[in-house]
XYZ file of C-alpha atoms in Angstrom:
371
model
C 19.553 -46.856 -7.204
C 22.651 -47.425 -9.492
C 25.734 -46.952 -7.585
C 28.088 -48.264 -10.524
C 29.654 -46.242 -13.306
C 28.007 -45.759 -16.511
C 29.261 -47.585 -19.779
C 30.807 -44.548 -21.038
C 32.702 -43.980 -17.799
C 34.086 -47.472 -17.846
C 34.893 -46.743 -21.201
C 37.012 -43.988 -20.385
C 38.523 -46.101 -17.451
C 39.519 -49.051 -19.858
C 41.296 -46.372 -22.242
C 42.880 -44.729 -19.456
C 44.648 -47.786 -18.603
C 45.282 -48.610 -22.015
C 47.009 -45.717 -22.307
C 49.057 -45.804 -19.087
C 49.845 -49.306 -19.590
C 51.592 -48.269 -22.872
C 53.016 -45.000 -21.789
C 53.617 -45.408 -18.064
C 55.391 -48.672 -17.456
C 57.108 -49.036 -14.160
C 60.435 -48.400 -16.323
C 59.281 -44.649 -16.628
C 58.474 -44.186 -12.980
C 61.779 -45.844 -12.159
C 63.330 -43.341 -14.521
C 62.091 -40.620 -12.443
C 63.021 -42.293 -9.135
C 66.926 -42.861 -10.403
C 67.104 -39.562 -11.600
C 67.891 -36.830 -8.635
C 67.305 -34.137 -11.371
C 64.324 -35.228 -12.799
C 61.178 -33.978 -10.856
C 58.547 -35.391 -13.024
C 58.127 -37.395 -16.388
C 57.490 -34.536 -18.871
C 56.674 -36.918 -21.904
C 53.877 -38.537 -20.186
C 52.592 -34.994 -18.905
C 52.499 -34.093 -22.483
C 50.920 -37.349 -23.338
C 48.025 -36.614 -20.395
C 47.585 -33.327 -21.516
C 47.153 -34.608 -25.207
C 44.241 -36.919 -23.975
C 42.259 -33.735 -22.342
C 42.358 -35.258 -19.012
C 43.251 -32.237 -17.372
C 40.331 -30.663 -18.368
C 38.229 -33.499 -17.818
C 35.934 -31.649 -15.062
C 36.474 -28.050 -16.129
C 33.478 -26.613 -18.033
C 33.600 -26.540 -21.929
C 33.475 -22.404 -21.645
C 36.693 -22.496 -20.178
C 38.473 -24.822 -22.205
C 37.752 -27.934 -20.768
C 35.877 -31.137 -21.815
C 32.931 -30.592 -19.314
C 32.421 -34.164 -18.426
C 32.152 -34.076 -14.697
C 33.588 -35.328 -11.597
C 32.879 -38.899 -11.860
C 34.931 -38.904 -15.360
C 37.846 -37.204 -13.267
C 37.633 -40.117 -10.375
C 37.932 -43.121 -12.892
C 40.808 -41.231 -14.638
C 42.165 -40.601 -11.240
C 42.032 -44.506 -10.125
C 43.843 -45.495 -13.234
C 46.816 -42.896 -12.458
C 47.017 -44.094 -8.858
C 47.273 -47.803 -10.134
C 50.207 -46.649 -12.674
C 51.880 -44.357 -9.607
C 52.047 -42.005 -12.477
C 55.284 -39.513 -12.017
C 53.392 -36.365 -13.079
C 51.776 -33.057 -11.217
C 48.327 -34.283 -12.082
C 46.917 -34.050 -8.408
C 48.303 -30.665 -7.403
C 47.281 -29.071 -10.745
C 43.640 -30.624 -11.275
C 42.673 -31.695 -7.682
C 43.724 -28.723 -6.019
C 44.498 -25.549 -8.223
C 41.749 -26.295 -10.846
C 39.074 -27.189 -8.011
C 39.892 -24.162 -6.062
C 39.601 -21.723 -8.924
C 36.272 -23.462 -10.073
C 35.002 -23.107 -6.673
C 35.878 -19.717 -5.422
C 37.507 -17.790 -8.473
C 35.971 -14.977 -9.851
C 34.867 -14.600 -13.567
C 38.500 -13.257 -14.459
C 40.260 -15.845 -12.667
C 38.526 -18.652 -14.051
C 38.766 -17.256 -17.846
C 42.419 -16.786 -17.192
C 43.689 -19.773 -15.284
C 41.337 -22.765 -16.510
C 41.733 -22.758 -19.980
C 45.616 -22.628 -19.118
C 45.196 -25.944 -16.957
C 42.788 -27.734 -19.479
C 45.843 -26.820 -22.165
C 48.629 -28.024 -19.873
C 50.129 -24.573 -20.082
C 50.616 -24.369 -16.618
C 51.292 -26.951 -13.441
C 49.626 -25.895 -10.291
C 50.587 -26.517 -6.678
C 49.144 -25.737 -2.986
C 51.237 -24.253 -0.324
C 49.604 -24.509 3.269
C 52.445 -26.169 5.617
C 54.858 -23.980 7.105
C 56.673 -27.012 9.006
C 55.890 -29.388 11.644
C 53.001 -28.996 13.900
C 49.130 -28.409 13.361
C 48.475 -25.260 11.175
C 45.769 -23.024 12.447
C 44.704 -19.306 12.734
C 47.208 -18.364 15.507
C 50.299 -20.024 14.155
C 49.940 -19.185 10.473
C 52.833 -17.107 9.716
C 52.816 -16.459 6.127
C 51.226 -13.024 5.443
C 50.054 -10.580 2.823
C 50.262 -6.613 2.940
C 49.727 -4.447 -0.110
C 49.337 -7.317 -2.385
C 52.646 -8.636 -1.543
C 53.371 -12.196 0.165
C 56.049 -12.947 2.572
C 56.738 -16.022 4.409
C 57.921 -19.905 3.997
C 55.887 -22.826 2.929
C 57.251 -26.350 3.431
C 56.669 -29.027 2.004
C 55.077 -27.948 -1.188
C 54.116 -30.896 -3.502
C 55.291 -30.036 -6.909
C 56.563 -26.817 -5.760
C 59.900 -26.888 -7.880
C 58.047 -27.185 -11.064
C 54.906 -25.314 -10.514
C 53.808 -22.374 -12.389
C 51.016 -21.116 -10.182
C 50.551 -21.492 -6.559
C 47.745 -21.344 -4.246
C 48.803 -20.127 -0.964
C 47.286 -20.148 2.576
C 48.385 -16.769 4.297
C 46.739 -13.837 6.555
C 46.272 -10.493 5.723
C 45.347 -7.796 8.492
C 45.173 -10.667 10.522
C 42.399 -12.529 8.414
C 43.360 -16.040 6.774
C 42.822 -16.364 2.846
C 44.129 -18.000 0.029
C 46.126 -16.416 -2.577
C 47.391 -17.025 -6.175
C 51.081 -16.539 -6.694
C 53.053 -16.569 -9.873
C 56.048 -18.849 -8.818
C 58.184 -17.656 -12.022
C 57.830 -14.435 -10.743
C 59.556 -11.906 -8.645
C 60.048 -12.286 -4.854
C 59.914 -16.503 -4.884
C 62.738 -18.797 -4.007
C 62.650 -22.348 -4.423
C 64.522 -25.202 -2.724
C 64.050 -28.791 -3.636
C 63.074 -30.963 -0.857
C 63.664 -34.517 -0.428
C 60.860 -36.769 0.421
C 59.867 -40.535 0.714
C 58.621 -40.355 -2.732
C 61.065 -38.714 -5.281
C 58.724 -39.578 -8.167
C 56.667 -36.562 -6.539
C 58.856 -33.356 -6.466
C 58.472 -31.073 -3.420
C 60.160 -27.948 -2.534
C 60.443 -25.283 0.306
C 59.066 -22.031 -1.036
C 60.530 -18.681 0.285
C 58.217 -15.545 -0.505
C 59.731 -12.278 -0.151
C 57.039 -9.531 -1.299
C 55.740 -11.884 -4.157
C 52.994 -10.385 -5.953
C 49.663 -12.198 -4.586
C 45.907 -12.323 -5.626
C 43.205 -13.157 -3.403
C 40.891 -16.239 -4.279
C 37.605 -16.076 -2.630
C 36.464 -14.059 0.221
C 38.662 -12.149 2.630
C 39.113 -13.964 6.186
C 37.577 -17.385 4.888
C 40.786 -18.729 4.190
C 40.540 -21.727 6.417
C 37.037 -22.496 5.675
C 37.651 -22.574 1.785
C 40.715 -24.671 2.410
C 38.790 -27.294 4.052
C 36.042 -27.603 1.046
C 39.075 -27.873 -1.380
C 40.781 -30.670 0.846
C 37.195 -32.514 0.935
C 37.050 -32.814 -2.846
C 40.604 -33.443 -3.002
C 40.390 -36.186 -0.419
C 37.659 -37.942 -2.988
C 39.814 -37.736 -5.689
C 43.009 -38.866 -3.872
C 40.925 -41.528 -2.441
C 40.415 -43.041 -6.177
C 44.216 -42.870 -6.776
C 44.700 -44.696 -3.457
C 42.336 -47.445 -4.855
C 43.792 -47.770 -8.078
C 47.038 -48.266 -6.361
C 45.798 -50.530 -3.528
C 44.163 -52.832 -6.600
C 47.664 -53.169 -8.044
C 49.196 -54.068 -5.005
C 46.719 -56.903 -4.676
C 47.274 -57.813 -8.427
C 51.227 -57.934 -7.807
C 50.800 -59.922 -4.961
C 48.744 -62.560 -6.279
C 50.506 -62.732 -9.632
C 53.884 -63.284 -7.296
C 52.112 -65.805 -5.114
C 50.972 -67.846 -7.972
C 53.977 -68.361 -9.861
C 56.793 -68.443 -6.617
C 57.405 -71.803 -5.255
C 58.813 -72.716 -1.764
C 59.259 -76.579 -0.739
C 57.845 -77.580 -3.732
C 54.485 -75.526 -3.879
C 53.406 -72.286 -5.223
C 53.374 -69.971 -1.902
C 49.782 -69.054 -2.641
C 48.602 -72.455 -1.465
C 49.864 -71.359 2.157
C 47.317 -70.155 4.268
C 49.243 -67.139 5.597
C 49.682 -65.948 1.990
C 46.046 -66.530 1.488
C 44.906 -64.786 4.618
C 47.388 -61.539 3.573
C 45.455 -61.615 -0.112
C 42.213 -61.799 1.469
C 42.643 -59.067 4.006
C 44.131 -56.826 1.173
C 40.889 -57.589 -0.720
C 38.613 -56.686 2.214
C 40.217 -53.325 2.796
C 40.143 -52.449 -0.841
C 36.544 -53.197 -1.451
C 35.704 -51.300 1.837
C 37.899 -48.119 0.464
C 36.172 -48.547 -3.001
C 32.892 -48.528 -1.498
C 33.802 -45.047 0.699
C 35.270 -43.774 -2.385
C 32.211 -44.374 -4.350
C 30.086 -42.912 -1.883
C 32.513 -39.521 -2.084
C 32.135 -39.826 -5.928
C 28.650 -39.455 -5.524
C 28.909 -36.767 -3.266
C 31.177 -34.736 -4.627
C 29.638 -35.300 -8.335
C 25.866 -33.913 -6.902
C 27.391 -31.372 -4.363
C 25.492 -33.039 -1.808
C 25.380 -31.925 1.761
C 27.087 -35.297 3.050
C 29.935 -34.344 1.199
C 32.389 -33.534 4.253
C 31.175 -37.001 5.957
C 31.672 -38.855 2.744
C 35.029 -37.288 2.012
C 36.300 -37.968 5.443
C 35.036 -41.589 5.152
C 36.731 -41.936 1.600
C 40.002 -40.482 3.053
C 40.392 -42.688 6.065
C 39.490 -45.881 4.453
C 41.556 -45.286 1.100
C 44.645 -44.216 2.881
C 44.562 -47.338 5.149
C 43.809 -49.831 2.534
C 46.712 -48.471 0.202
C 49.283 -48.383 3.005
C 48.280 -51.877 4.180
C 48.273 -53.182 0.561
C 51.570 -51.790 -0.150
C 53.128 -53.390 2.997
C 51.425 -56.709 2.421
C 52.640 -56.576 -1.296
C 56.210 -56.292 -0.258
C 55.816 -59.202 2.665
C 54.359 -61.230 -0.198
C 57.173 -60.904 -2.262
C 59.777 -61.919 0.553
C 63.158 -60.474 0.427
C 63.139 -59.595 -3.213
C 60.374 -57.280 -2.099
C 62.654 -55.213 -0.162
C 65.176 -54.692 -2.733
C 65.775 -51.495 -5.085
C 65.214 -53.420 -8.159
C 61.780 -54.601 -7.019
C 58.763 -52.627 -8.171
C 57.023 -52.968 -5.018
C 58.744 -49.901 -3.519
C 56.668 -47.599 -5.735
C 53.435 -48.115 -4.224
C 54.528 -48.195 -0.838
C 56.509 -44.628 -1.622
C 53.272 -43.033 -2.938
C 50.961 -44.725 -0.355
C 52.893 -43.015 2.631
C 53.121 -39.761 0.860
C 49.413 -39.444 -0.288
C 48.432 -40.688 2.897
C 49.923 -37.146 4.672
C 49.525 -35.092 1.789
C 46.389 -33.346 3.252
C 46.530 -34.381 6.748
C 47.029 -37.900 8.279
C 44.523 -40.667 8.779
C 43.972 -39.651 12.622
C 43.424 -35.704 11.524
C 40.644 -37.121 9.084
C 39.274 -39.492 12.076
C 39.076 -36.470 14.075
C 37.036 -34.440 11.234
C 34.906 -37.570 10.700
C 33.839 -37.928 14.166
C 33.243 -33.878 14.524
C 31.134 -33.859 11.307
C 29.190 -36.894 12.604
C 28.270 -35.360 15.804
C 27.387 -31.738 14.277
C 25.167 -33.890 11.572
C 23.302 -35.816 14.472
C 22.880 -32.446 16.472
C 21.727 -30.620 13.740
């Protein structure tokens, strides 16, 4: 069996890297970080739209390229490597995947072409604050097609046009599409560890809402969406982790201490070797997840959990060790090492932390073994 990407997919990856190297240097990322009123890089977003990446996995009949999820995975890896300050994940991994997975014909015909054309930015709103969210703790509710409740934090919620919201109707959980530019929606910006990714508190007061998928299946559908997004996010995390290793290695080979490059010291060698091992383990799990996602294999839930855990740990470890390798300069505001540390922490918590996914993995393996 061939577990590698095809030549065409490798070519797409190479072209994506060229584009991002030219259009998303760290100076562009810093431009968003240093500007409190700038939620994302609009020029970069337009460039990504022009590349057709938003429609990579969207069928041609709905205005996409119809390439598939493997192509989307290689794009995700390069976006993660560049820590691109754009709402790609919220729009593509969550909203587009949700509509393709559970939308009716009318919803697909209306929403997917707009996503592919870059005409709308998406978001997903589930959390209502600290604590685990479940059927008994979910407060947001829908009555008569109107949504009321509060969601915080919502990644890209301050700039999104259309949001997928978890709420209950007649006591039954469901997912609902809400136009954030319409009536009944109030947004408040929220500060996070990574200002290059916008976040907001959304207040819904009888906002018009349209159900996505079957009634009462909100949590089950959300779990499927999160599994698919976890695999795509794992590629972003792998890309970021690899870039951290590249940065640490390059600095170690040029920085001198006591007349020797610091790369010659055993302690630094150990750091780089540990980063490499964790990155490779994460990549192997991400590849397994990509296969499961692209083929819609029964192993998808287990593969998603494994990819999520390995990639989150690898990126977080690599981002910390990159700073340590750089020494004192790595902790300064002027150093670019901070971008990956910030993104690693935010991505690791975006759809539940590693501990939650470890619990999922154990449960899913038990269920698989009992079957």
